[in-house]
Amino acid sequence: MTLPAPRAAPSSVYDFDFPFSYSRSQSPQFSDGLSAGSDIPQEYRTEVDRVFLQYLNRICSNLDAADNKGDPIHQQLMAKKMQKLDESTDFRPFKFRIQAFTAAFLEEARQGYPEEKIPMKKVRNYLWRQPLILRFNEDGKKAKSKGNHIWNVEAKRLGDGSWEFRPFHRKIAGNPPGVAYCGLLWKWQPRIWDPQACWQNVHVQYSSPILPPWLQWKDDVLSGTPPTNAESCDITTYAKFTLDGQEGILTRTFYLNIAPLVSPENPFATTLGQRPSITPRRTASESTIQARFVVAVHICLYICSFRVPYQFDPPYSGPHEARVKMVLESVAHRLTQETQPPGELSRQKHLLEQTVNACLDDYEHSGNALEGTHELAVAGQNVVAQAAEYIVRKAAPPGVVLPMPGNTSAMQNVNTEELVETTKDAIAEAVSASRGTSEVDELSILLIACRVLDGALRPPPHQQWVEHSPPTLHMPPPPAWYVPVETAYV
């Protein structure tokens, strides 16, 4: 069976983002017409593709499959997650342990093709370039599970018991902000995601055939400030590159909405008198603020002691889950690169690392539709979401009214570097605030971090706490609209 023809494109254009699927009888191909195993001799290529698909079908149908040494091929998952996956009628992920997966396939290939016909090194290269295998996540890092590098395959069971496999194709990644506000800088830095290779050393040239006059490309970043008369439009991006001596180009088109700073759909948007800060300027005595914050910390710890599920949405799925995990993994990576500080700072850094890693571990076991609350996962995702909202509000000029997008929208649109740093700073401040408390755990730290960000986003109506003297007899009566300070914000 031959694959459906790709969409019409110029001869030098290779658009790898096709929704193709491959069943047992099909040979996986790149959309440039090259088979995944271009190192395999032409006369054997079709047969090797057939053997590979048979191999995938066999191991996907046997979760206890092992190589000739007895090492399991599948990365074991939690029983509840496996049950949910088994009940799914859609494409489901399989996580394979690389060494056992490779060894078992090499053994199967050797039985039909001796070394003099197909060197095993070429078979390894065939696996590395196989479009049905995801080796790298969208952040450019190798796929991992439980601390081990893995390969991912997505498959859907067919009525006859065989499997249909979904390929992974390189594409222009990075979510551009969906809304550009008039008078505010909008920018987007795309990147190339290749599921089978690392692209750190591949030069890519980005361009657009048509752009509004306020947008331009500079240093691989598309940016600009829309004027008040700007209109919403489609933005098309070309990414040109040379890989293995061949020129290629990827294309992506998205719709960019233009919105005013004051939205008629959101008349109750908060007016920002000043740019918020995670650590706002102190206008009362430090002892007063510290006392109030310590009380808040103990309230969080008190709530956590009952282990009542925190009222957050279930763990995100799809791109939102990937975004949260990428941010938390980046925070964890940066913490490991930092120099170990002395004394109390060392303890705080250790607690910070412990909190982030525990949250990542809970996310690893949360899945898309699992039972259970997964408190660490939902608390971690809310820290990231609130950090994104904080970044959007911080970018607004003083005194403007900014309509806020939803948490997930803000999380996808803000700059990744800034989101990682803001998330890290919020959790670090929560760790520092918990100093002196006993039996503080990871969930408590994340809840405090949420409170830190919430306080920065929604400062109290009065930036100064002033002790008001009671009215004396010679004072005139207050007007009808007057509300005493002690009851105004109850």
Tab-separated table of C-alpha atoms in Angstrom:
chain	number	residue	atom	x	y	z
A	1	MET	CA	0.000	0.000	0.000
A	2	THR	CA	1.369	3.397	-0.913
A	3	LEU	CA	1.073	6.485	1.211
A	4	PRO	CA	-1.234	9.317	0.212
A	5	ALA	CA	0.576	12.014	-1.704
A	6	PRO	CA	1.714	15.049	0.313
A	7	ARG	CA	0.112	18.427	-0.199
A	8	ALA	CA	1.348	20.255	-3.246
A	9	ALA	CA	4.458	22.296	-2.524
A	10	PRO	CA	7.504	23.655	-4.380
A	11	SER	CA	10.170	21.061	-5.038
A	12	SER	CA	12.485	22.564	-2.422
A	13	VAL	CA	9.854	22.650	0.309
A	14	TYR	CA	9.591	19.827	2.822
A	15	ASP	CA	6.664	20.292	5.146
A	16	PHE	CA	6.953	17.565	7.772
A	17	ASP	CA	3.782	18.302	9.699
A	18	PHE	CA	1.334	15.794	8.146
A	19	PRO	CA	-1.363	13.893	10.015
A	20	PHE	CA	-0.345	10.530	8.509
A	21	SER	CA	-0.728	7.228	10.325
A	22	TYR	CA	0.869	3.923	9.462
A	23	SER	CA	-0.647	0.483	9.795
A	24	ARG	CA	1.137	-2.819	9.703
A	25	SER	CA	1.331	-2.967	5.903
A	26	GLN	CA	2.678	0.545	5.325
A	27	SER	CA	6.268	1.766	5.212
A	28	PRO	CA	6.982	4.926	7.222
A	29	GLN	CA	8.395	7.742	5.115
A	30	PHE	CA	9.387	11.340	5.547
A	31	SER	CA	7.381	13.816	3.501
A	32	ASP	CA	10.503	14.595	1.458
A	33	GLY	CA	10.139	11.142	-0.071
A	34	LEU	CA	13.033	9.584	1.837
A	35	SER	CA	12.468	6.484	3.887
A	36	ALA	CA	13.405	6.635	7.538
A	37	GLY	CA	16.279	4.248	6.867
A	38	SER	CA	18.135	5.997	4.057
A	39	ASP	CA	21.307	4.182	5.226
A	40	ILE	CA	19.633	0.854	4.474
A	41	PRO	CA	20.387	-0.445	0.935
A	42	GLN	CA	17.537	0.321	-1.427
A	43	GLU	CA	16.804	-3.327	-2.202
A	44	TYR	CA	16.258	-4.121	1.502
A	45	ARG	CA	14.558	-0.923	2.656
A	46	THR	CA	10.939	-1.942	2.118
A	47	GLU	CA	11.519	-5.285	3.786
A	48	VAL	CA	13.224	-3.682	6.810
A	49	ASP	CA	10.242	-1.334	7.158
A	50	ARG	CA	7.935	-4.356	7.146
A	51	VAL	CA	10.038	-6.144	9.790
A	52	PHE	CA	10.065	-3.016	11.967
A	53	LEU	CA	6.272	-2.624	11.841
A	54	GLN	CA	5.822	-6.297	12.690
A	55	TYR	CA	8.228	-5.828	15.608
A	56	LEU	CA	6.273	-2.806	16.880
A	57	ASN	CA	2.994	-4.704	16.599
A	58	ARG	CA	4.402	-7.603	18.563
A	59	ILE	CA	5.858	-5.620	21.473
A	60	CYS	CA	2.851	-3.269	21.711
A	61	SER	CA	0.648	-6.347	22.126
A	62	ASN	CA	2.912	-7.775	24.834
A	63	LEU	CA	3.658	-5.454	27.746
A	64	ASP	CA	5.962	-8.120	29.208
A	65	ALA	CA	8.178	-8.235	26.101
A	66	ALA	CA	11.909	-8.519	26.812
A	67	ASP	CA	15.180	-8.698	24.884
A	68	ASN	CA	17.358	-11.805	24.673
A	69	LYS	CA	18.928	-10.946	28.046
A	70	GLY	CA	15.529	-10.847	29.736
A	71	ASP	CA	15.531	-7.066	30.208
A	72	PRO	CA	12.026	-5.568	29.841
A	73	ILE	CA	11.422	-3.466	26.741
A	74	HIS	CA	8.544	-1.424	28.177
A	75	GLN	CA	9.035	1.312	30.764
A	76	GLN	CA	6.672	0.217	33.523
A	77	LEU	CA	3.889	2.652	34.423
A	78	MET	CA	1.531	2.829	37.372
A	79	ALA	CA	-1.234	0.197	37.352
A	80	LYS	CA	-4.032	2.796	37.286
A	81	LYS	CA	-2.464	4.598	34.359
A	82	MET	CA	-1.993	1.337	32.461
A	83	GLN	CA	-5.647	0.494	33.028
A	84	LYS	CA	-6.741	3.867	31.646
A	85	LEU	CA	-4.494	3.437	28.611
A	86	ASP	CA	-5.795	-0.075	27.956
A	87	GLU	CA	-9.363	1.245	27.977
A	88	SER	CA	-8.575	4.026	25.503
A	89	THR	CA	-9.841	3.706	21.927
A	90	ASP	CA	-7.605	6.529	20.679
A	91	PHE	CA	-3.862	6.726	20.153
A	92	ARG	CA	-1.989	5.885	23.330
A	93	PRO	CA	1.682	6.306	24.246
A	94	PHE	CA	4.175	3.484	24.664
A	95	LYS	CA	7.418	4.197	26.491
A	96	PHE	CA	10.323	1.927	25.563
A	97	ARG	CA	13.628	1.397	27.340
A	98	ILE	CA	16.138	2.298	24.648
A	99	GLN	CA	18.771	-0.390	25.177
A	100	ALA	CA	16.326	-3.301	25.410
A	101	PHE	CA	14.203	-1.969	22.525
A	102	THR	CA	17.256	-1.617	20.277
A	103	ALA	CA	18.772	-4.975	21.240
A	104	ALA	CA	15.532	-6.844	20.557
A	105	PHE	CA	15.093	-5.238	17.135
A	106	LEU	CA	18.720	-5.843	16.165
A	107	GLU	CA	18.289	-9.489	17.094
A	108	GLU	CA	15.180	-9.698	14.935
A	109	ALA	CA	16.905	-7.963	12.009
A	110	ARG	CA	19.934	-10.292	12.224
A	111	GLN	CA	17.750	-13.341	11.639
A	112	GLY	CA	16.855	-12.172	8.139
A	113	TYR	CA	19.783	-9.940	7.229
A	114	PRO	CA	23.337	-10.996	8.097
A	115	GLU	CA	26.039	-8.423	8.845
A	116	GLU	CA	27.502	-8.573	5.332
A	117	LYS	CA	24.150	-7.518	3.843
A	118	ILE	CA	23.011	-4.907	6.362
A	119	PRO	CA	25.562	-3.766	8.965
A	120	MET	CA	23.947	-3.429	12.368
A	121	LYS	CA	25.295	0.129	12.613
A	122	LYS	CA	23.001	1.057	9.735
A	123	VAL	CA	20.103	-0.600	11.513
A	124	ARG	CA	20.815	1.595	14.559
A	125	ASN	CA	20.810	4.679	12.331
A	126	TYR	CA	17.516	3.449	10.923
A	127	LEU	CA	16.020	3.541	14.425
A	128	TRP	CA	17.467	6.973	15.184
A	129	ARG	CA	15.775	8.433	12.091
A	130	GLN	CA	12.557	6.435	12.395
A	131	PRO	CA	9.551	8.840	12.202
A	132	LEU	CA	7.433	6.526	14.360
A	133	ILE	CA	9.835	7.042	17.298
A	134	LEU	CA	9.938	10.215	19.383
A	135	ARG	CA	13.426	10.658	20.829
A	136	PHE	CA	13.344	14.382	21.669
A	137	ASN	CA	10.602	16.393	23.384
A	138	GLU	CA	9.460	19.772	22.092
A	139	ASP	CA	11.898	21.529	24.420
A	140	GLY	CA	14.765	19.891	22.507
A	141	LYS	CA	15.714	17.554	25.348
A	142	LYS	CA	15.783	13.785	25.141
A	143	ALA	CA	12.588	12.132	26.334
A	144	LYS	CA	12.813	10.849	29.908
A	145	SER	CA	10.667	8.844	32.294
A	146	LYS	CA	11.526	8.181	35.939
A	147	GLY	CA	14.982	9.621	35.344
A	148	ASN	CA	15.795	7.331	32.389
A	149	HIS	CA	15.969	8.220	28.712
A	150	ILE	CA	13.223	6.517	26.707
A	151	TRP	CA	11.759	6.347	23.219
A	152	ASN	CA	8.064	7.083	22.700
A	153	VAL	CA	5.691	5.495	20.202
A	154	GLU	CA	1.996	6.353	19.799
A	155	ALA	CA	-0.369	3.632	18.583
A	156	LYS	CA	-4.074	2.828	18.329
A	157	ARG	CA	-5.451	-0.708	18.399
A	158	LEU	CA	-7.418	-1.731	15.316
A	159	GLY	CA	-10.363	-4.091	15.135
A	160	ASP	CA	-8.243	-7.051	13.987
A	161	GLY	CA	-5.923	-6.745	16.992
A	162	SER	CA	-3.090	-5.052	15.100
A	163	TRP	CA	-1.868	-1.496	15.720
A	164	GLU	CA	-1.932	1.746	13.774
A	165	PHE	CA	1.055	3.987	14.476
A	166	ARG	CA	1.193	7.781	14.407
A	167	PRO	CA	4.419	9.392	13.161
A	168	PHE	CA	6.224	12.377	14.646
A	169	HIS	CA	7.397	15.067	12.214
A	170	ARG	CA	9.642	18.050	12.673
A	171	LYS	CA	7.851	21.381	12.810
A	172	ILE	CA	8.109	25.021	13.829
A	173	ALA	CA	7.501	24.960	17.581
A	174	GLY	CA	6.961	27.597	20.231
A	175	ASN	CA	3.525	29.047	20.864
A	176	PRO	CA	3.214	32.625	19.598
A	177	PRO	CA	1.142	34.950	21.813
A	178	GLY	CA	-2.361	34.843	20.396
A	179	VAL	CA	-3.143	38.476	21.242
A	180	ALA	CA	-1.134	41.640	20.564
A	181	TYR	CA	-2.232	44.657	22.616
A	182	CYS	CA	-2.068	48.094	21.023
A	183	GLY	CA	0.868	50.020	22.444
A	184	LEU	CA	2.517	46.937	24.021
A	185	LEU	CA	5.501	45.080	22.605
A	186	TRP	CA	4.587	41.715	21.068
A	187	LYS	CA	7.292	39.182	20.287
A	188	TRP	CA	7.723	35.536	19.398
A	189	GLN	CA	10.878	33.456	19.119
A	190	PRO	CA	10.184	30.224	17.216
A	191	ARG	CA	12.335	27.119	17.220
A	192	ILE	CA	12.490	23.871	15.292
A	193	TRP	CA	11.330	20.691	16.972
A	194	ASP	CA	12.709	17.508	15.457
A	195	PRO	CA	11.459	14.380	17.251
A	196	GLN	CA	14.397	12.359	15.969
A	197	ALA	CA	17.345	14.758	16.321
A	198	CYS	CA	18.832	17.641	18.274
A	199	TRP	CA	18.872	20.908	16.319
A	200	GLN	CA	21.115	23.020	18.517
A	201	ASN	CA	23.842	23.261	15.848
A	202	VAL	CA	21.588	23.574	12.785
A	203	HIS	CA	21.332	27.090	11.368
A	204	VAL	CA	17.749	28.152	10.658
A	205	GLN	CA	16.680	31.301	8.823
A	206	TYR	CA	13.205	32.606	9.634
A	207	SER	CA	11.176	34.879	7.376
A	208	SER	CA	7.622	35.795	6.409
A	209	PRO	CA	6.265	36.530	2.926
A	210	ILE	CA	3.925	39.261	4.166
A	211	LEU	CA	3.921	41.148	7.477
A	212	PRO	CA	2.026	44.175	8.790
A	213	PRO	CA	4.261	47.275	8.862
A	214	TRP	CA	4.667	47.160	12.646
A	215	LEU	CA	6.137	43.615	12.684
A	216	GLN	CA	9.655	42.594	11.661
A	217	TRP	CA	12.161	39.752	12.008
A	218	LYS	CA	15.439	40.438	13.807
A	219	ASP	CA	17.847	37.828	15.200
A	220	ASP	CA	15.278	35.046	14.697
A	221	VAL	CA	12.685	36.957	16.761
A	222	LEU	CA	9.462	38.342	15.329
A	223	SER	CA	8.479	41.463	17.263
A	224	GLY	CA	6.755	44.802	17.096
A	225	THR	CA	4.311	47.158	18.803
A	226	PRO	CA	0.880	47.385	17.166
A	227	PRO	CA	-0.535	50.894	16.717
A	228	THR	CA	-4.130	51.721	17.556
A	229	ASN	CA	-5.218	51.207	13.930
A	230	ALA	CA	-3.614	47.744	13.604
A	231	GLU	CA	-5.843	44.922	12.390
A	232	SER	CA	-5.917	41.214	13.174
A	233	CYS	CA	-4.329	39.059	10.487
A	234	ASP	CA	-2.737	35.734	9.543
A	235	ILE	CA	1.011	35.448	10.098
A	236	THR	CA	2.963	32.943	7.986
A	237	THR	CA	6.476	31.891	8.981
A	238	TYR	CA	9.085	30.134	6.849
A	239	ALA	CA	12.013	28.315	8.449
A	240	LYS	CA	14.788	27.520	5.950
A	241	PHE	CA	17.605	25.137	6.845
A	242	THR	CA	20.207	22.768	5.433
A	243	LEU	CA	20.367	19.282	6.943
A	244	ASP	CA	22.651	16.477	5.758
A	245	GLY	CA	23.421	18.473	2.631
A	246	GLN	CA	19.765	18.945	1.707
A	247	GLU	CA	17.867	22.224	1.795
A	248	GLY	CA	14.464	22.242	3.419
A	249	ILE	CA	11.806	24.625	4.616
A	250	LEU	CA	9.033	24.384	7.188
A	251	THR	CA	5.907	26.525	7.176
A	252	ARG	CA	3.566	27.629	9.924
A	253	THR	CA	0.584	29.985	9.844
A	254	PHE	CA	-1.314	31.356	12.843
A	255	TYR	CA	-3.928	34.037	13.407
A	256	LEU	CA	-2.859	37.073	15.447
A	257	ASN	CA	-5.600	38.998	17.224
A	258	ILE	CA	-5.180	42.717	17.874
A	259	ALA	CA	-6.850	44.069	21.017
A	260	PRO	CA	-6.983	47.472	22.735
A	261	LEU	CA	-5.624	47.859	26.238
A	262	VAL	CA	-9.149	48.549	27.501
A	263	SER	CA	-11.490	45.803	26.376
A	264	PRO	CA	-15.258	46.462	26.231
A	265	GLU	CA	-15.773	42.776	27.012
A	266	ASN	CA	-13.916	43.194	30.294
A	267	PRO	CA	-14.988	46.498	31.859
A	268	PHE	CA	-13.993	45.294	35.331
A	269	ALA	CA	-10.328	44.720	34.460
A	270	THR	CA	-7.957	45.853	37.171
A	271	THR	CA	-6.252	49.210	36.702
A	272	LEU	CA	-2.573	48.794	37.377
A	273	GLY	CA	-1.300	51.855	39.163
A	274	GLN	CA	2.202	50.444	39.137
A	275	ARG	CA	3.942	47.394	37.835
A	276	PRO	CA	3.507	44.558	40.298
A	277	SER	CA	6.466	42.911	41.913
A	278	ILE	CA	6.860	39.551	43.572
A	279	THR	CA	8.440	41.440	46.449
A	280	PRO	CA	6.548	44.780	46.492
A	281	ARG	CA	7.991	47.872	48.123
A	282	ARG	CA	7.446	47.818	51.866
A	283	THR	CA	5.339	50.717	53.128
A	284	ALA	CA	4.796	49.483	56.645
A	285	SER	CA	7.248	48.224	59.212
A	286	GLU	CA	9.046	45.011	58.249
A	287	SER	CA	8.030	43.438	61.543
A	288	THR	CA	4.330	44.032	60.823
A	289	ILE	CA	4.568	42.559	57.334
A	290	GLN	CA	6.675	39.627	58.514
A	291	ALA	CA	4.161	38.850	61.251
A	292	ARG	CA	1.243	38.894	58.825
A	293	PHE	CA	3.115	36.725	56.331
A	294	VAL	CA	4.141	34.177	58.962
A	295	VAL	CA	0.468	33.882	59.924
A	296	ALA	CA	-0.355	33.201	56.271
A	297	VAL	CA	2.375	30.568	56.118
A	298	HIS	CA	1.008	28.793	59.171
A	299	ILE	CA	-2.520	28.922	57.728
A	300	CYS	CA	-1.222	27.148	54.614
A	301	LEU	CA	0.559	24.575	56.768
A	302	TYR	CA	-2.564	24.105	58.869
A	303	ILE	CA	-4.703	23.471	55.779
A	304	CYS	CA	-2.136	21.010	54.430
A	305	SER	CA	-2.100	19.043	57.682
A	306	PHE	CA	-5.673	17.896	56.983
A	307	ARG	CA	-4.729	16.842	53.437
A	308	VAL	CA	-8.000	18.194	52.056
A	309	PRO	CA	-7.687	18.259	48.236
A	310	TYR	CA	-6.760	21.765	47.181
A	311	GLN	CA	-9.467	23.291	44.996
A	312	PHE	CA	-7.597	23.516	41.706
A	313	ASP	CA	-8.554	22.209	38.289
A	314	PRO	CA	-7.330	18.691	37.412
A	315	PRO	CA	-3.788	18.417	36.032
A	316	TYR	CA	-3.465	19.986	32.609
A	317	SER	CA	-3.166	17.784	29.540
A	318	GLY	CA	-1.737	18.256	26.067
A	319	PRO	CA	0.310	21.415	25.397
A	320	HIS	CA	-0.471	22.948	28.811
A	321	GLU	CA	0.899	19.881	30.611
A	322	ALA	CA	3.987	19.927	28.396
A	323	ARG	CA	4.486	23.644	29.104
A	324	VAL	CA	4.249	23.191	32.889
A	325	LYS	CA	6.611	20.214	32.857
A	326	MET	CA	9.093	22.049	30.654
A	327	VAL	CA	9.123	25.054	33.018
A	328	LEU	CA	9.533	22.907	36.141
A	329	GLU	CA	12.247	20.795	34.493
A	330	SER	CA	14.093	23.977	33.506
A	331	VAL	CA	13.850	25.229	37.095
A	332	ALA	CA	15.223	21.913	38.362
A	333	HIS	CA	18.062	22.007	35.822
A	334	ARG	CA	19.076	25.537	36.798
A	335	LEU	CA	19.075	24.632	40.460
A	336	THR	CA	21.509	21.785	39.828
A	337	GLN	CA	23.831	24.180	37.981
A	338	GLU	CA	23.965	26.725	40.800
A	339	THR	CA	26.821	26.842	43.265
A	340	GLN	CA	25.996	25.367	46.640
A	341	PRO	CA	25.572	28.260	49.124
A	342	PRO	CA	26.681	28.006	52.755
A	343	GLY	CA	24.669	27.500	55.930
A	344	GLU	CA	20.961	28.319	55.971
A	345	LEU	CA	20.995	29.175	52.261
A	346	SER	CA	22.190	25.649	51.541
A	347	ARG	CA	19.200	24.219	53.415
A	348	GLN	CA	16.842	26.486	51.505
A	349	LYS	CA	18.359	25.474	48.152
A	350	HIS	CA	18.003	21.804	49.076
A	351	LEU	CA	14.349	22.332	50.032
A	352	LEU	CA	13.769	24.235	46.797
A	353	GLU	CA	15.231	21.384	44.713
A	354	GLN	CA	13.253	18.840	46.720
A	355	THR	CA	9.995	20.720	46.126
A	356	VAL	CA	10.473	21.057	42.360
A	357	ASN	CA	11.563	17.434	41.933
A	358	ALA	CA	8.632	16.157	44.012
A	359	CYS	CA	6.236	18.188	41.869
A	360	LEU	CA	7.794	16.767	38.687
A	361	ASP	CA	7.532	13.255	40.067
A	362	ASP	CA	3.835	13.754	40.834
A	363	TYR	CA	3.308	15.129	37.333
A	364	GLU	CA	5.050	12.055	35.929
A	365	HIS	CA	2.402	9.860	37.512
A	366	SER	CA	-0.603	12.115	36.959
A	367	GLY	CA	-1.410	11.218	33.354
A	368	ASN	CA	-4.281	12.787	31.457
A	369	ALA	CA	-7.226	11.118	33.144
A	370	LEU	CA	-6.098	9.410	36.301
A	371	GLU	CA	-7.983	9.090	39.546
A	372	GLY	CA	-6.672	10.882	42.590
A	373	THR	CA	-6.023	14.503	43.429
A	374	HIS	CA	-2.297	14.745	42.595
A	375	GLU	CA	-1.993	17.767	44.858
A	376	LEU	CA	1.635	18.494	43.994
A	377	ALA	CA	0.919	18.442	40.258
A	378	VAL	CA	-2.051	20.812	40.449
A	379	ALA	CA	-0.262	23.114	42.901
A	380	GLY	CA	2.804	23.207	40.651
A	381	GLN	CA	0.748	23.976	37.564
A	382	ASN	CA	-0.961	26.846	39.401
A	383	VAL	CA	2.379	28.336	40.404
A	384	VAL	CA	3.421	28.324	36.739
A	385	ALA	CA	0.057	29.713	35.586
A	386	GLN	CA	0.110	32.529	38.149
A	387	ALA	CA	3.730	33.300	37.258
A	388	ALA	CA	2.619	33.715	33.635
A	389	GLU	CA	-0.217	36.049	34.657
A	390	TYR	CA	2.238	38.042	36.761
A	391	ILE	CA	4.560	38.469	33.746
A	392	VAL	CA	1.723	39.725	31.541
A	393	ARG	CA	0.628	42.279	34.140
A	394	LYS	CA	4.191	43.386	34.829
A	395	ALA	CA	4.665	44.241	31.152
A	396	ALA	CA	1.756	46.702	31.160
A	397	PRO	CA	2.655	50.411	31.301
A	398	PRO	CA	1.718	52.239	34.509
A	399	GLY	CA	-1.902	53.283	34.773
A	400	VAL	CA	-3.358	51.184	31.954
A	401	VAL	CA	-6.293	48.797	32.112
A	402	LEU	CA	-5.187	45.380	30.846
A	403	PRO	CA	-7.730	42.682	29.944
A	404	MET	CA	-6.347	39.455	31.306
A	405	PRO	CA	-6.419	36.238	29.263
A	406	GLY	CA	-7.070	32.917	30.986
A	407	ASN	CA	-4.281	31.336	32.986
A	408	THR	CA	-3.527	28.726	30.338
A	409	SER	CA	-3.501	31.359	27.583
A	410	ALA	CA	-1.042	33.531	29.490
A	411	MET	CA	1.112	30.497	30.276
A	412	GLN	CA	1.436	29.594	26.588
A	413	ASN	CA	2.082	33.138	25.406
A	414	VAL	CA	4.742	34.559	27.730
A	415	ASN	CA	8.480	34.295	27.174
A	416	THR	CA	9.776	30.918	28.352
A	417	GLU	CA	12.976	32.291	29.889
A	418	GLU	CA	11.060	34.834	31.962
A	419	LEU	CA	8.457	32.249	32.975
A	420	VAL	CA	11.140	29.872	34.260
A	421	GLU	CA	12.865	32.614	36.269
A	422	THR	CA	9.610	33.940	37.747
A	423	THR	CA	8.489	30.450	38.768
A	424	LYS	CA	11.873	29.765	40.343
A	425	ASP	CA	11.841	33.087	42.230
A	426	ALA	CA	8.322	32.519	43.573
A	427	ILE	CA	9.136	29.047	44.920
A	428	ALA	CA	12.436	30.320	46.329
A	429	GLU	CA	10.623	33.126	48.167
A	430	ALA	CA	8.150	30.597	49.549
A	431	VAL	CA	11.040	28.475	50.819
A	432	SER	CA	12.624	31.515	52.426
A	433	ALA	CA	9.313	32.521	54.029
A	434	SER	CA	8.924	29.069	55.581
A	435	ARG	CA	12.197	29.422	57.473
A	436	GLY	CA	11.690	28.675	61.134
A	437	THR	CA	8.586	26.549	60.610
A	438	SER	CA	8.697	22.874	61.465
A	439	GLU	CA	7.639	19.933	59.291
A	440	VAL	CA	7.207	22.041	56.166
A	441	ASP	CA	6.565	19.839	53.110
A	442	GLU	CA	6.607	20.289	49.357
A	443	LEU	CA	2.879	20.956	49.006
A	444	SER	CA	3.046	23.685	51.648
A	445	ILE	CA	5.890	25.366	49.757
A	446	LEU	CA	3.911	25.353	46.511
A	447	LEU	CA	0.792	26.740	48.207
A	448	ILE	CA	2.853	29.526	49.759
A	449	ALA	CA	4.367	30.273	46.333
A	450	CYS	CA	0.827	30.606	44.958
A	451	ARG	CA	0.041	33.050	47.759
A	452	VAL	CA	3.212	35.037	47.040
A	453	LEU	CA	2.247	35.434	43.385
A	454	ASP	CA	-1.384	36.115	44.236
A	455	GLY	CA	-0.308	38.882	46.589
A	456	ALA	CA	1.873	40.428	43.885
A	457	LEU	CA	-0.957	40.235	41.346
A	458	ARG	CA	-3.651	41.573	43.645
A	459	PRO	CA	-2.122	44.038	46.099
A	460	PRO	CA	-4.358	45.328	48.893
A	461	PRO	CA	-6.477	48.399	48.060
A	462	HIS	CA	-4.371	50.544	50.422
A	463	GLN	CA	-0.634	50.277	49.887
A	464	GLN	CA	-0.051	51.756	53.342
A	465	TRP	CA	-1.381	50.592	56.650
A	466	VAL	CA	-2.221	53.664	58.720
A	467	GLU	CA	-3.510	53.653	62.247
A	468	HIS	CA	-6.613	55.887	62.202
A	469	SER	CA	-7.463	57.748	65.405
A	470	PRO	CA	-11.075	57.543	66.566
A	471	PRO	CA	-13.139	60.661	65.792
A	472	THR	CA	-13.281	63.261	68.535
A	473	LEU	CA	-16.303	65.304	69.624
A	474	HIS	CA	-15.257	68.436	67.735
A	475	MET	CA	-15.111	66.564	64.370
A	476	PRO	CA	-18.065	67.105	61.997
A	477	PRO	CA	-20.266	64.089	61.309
A	478	PRO	CA	-19.044	61.919	58.416
A	479	PRO	CA	-20.905	62.153	55.104
A	480	ALA	CA	-23.428	59.504	54.114
A	481	TRP	CA	-21.032	57.729	51.744
A	482	TYR	CA	-18.273	57.321	54.346
A	483	VAL	CA	-17.390	53.734	55.323
A	484	PRO	CA	-15.116	53.195	58.352
A	485	VAL	CA	-11.709	51.764	57.428
A	486	GLU	CA	-12.007	48.830	59.820
A	487	THR	CA	-15.142	47.560	58.042
A	488	ALA	CA	-14.482	48.653	54.465
A	489	TYR	CA	-12.598	45.541	53.424
A	490	VAL	CA	-14.079	42.858	55.615
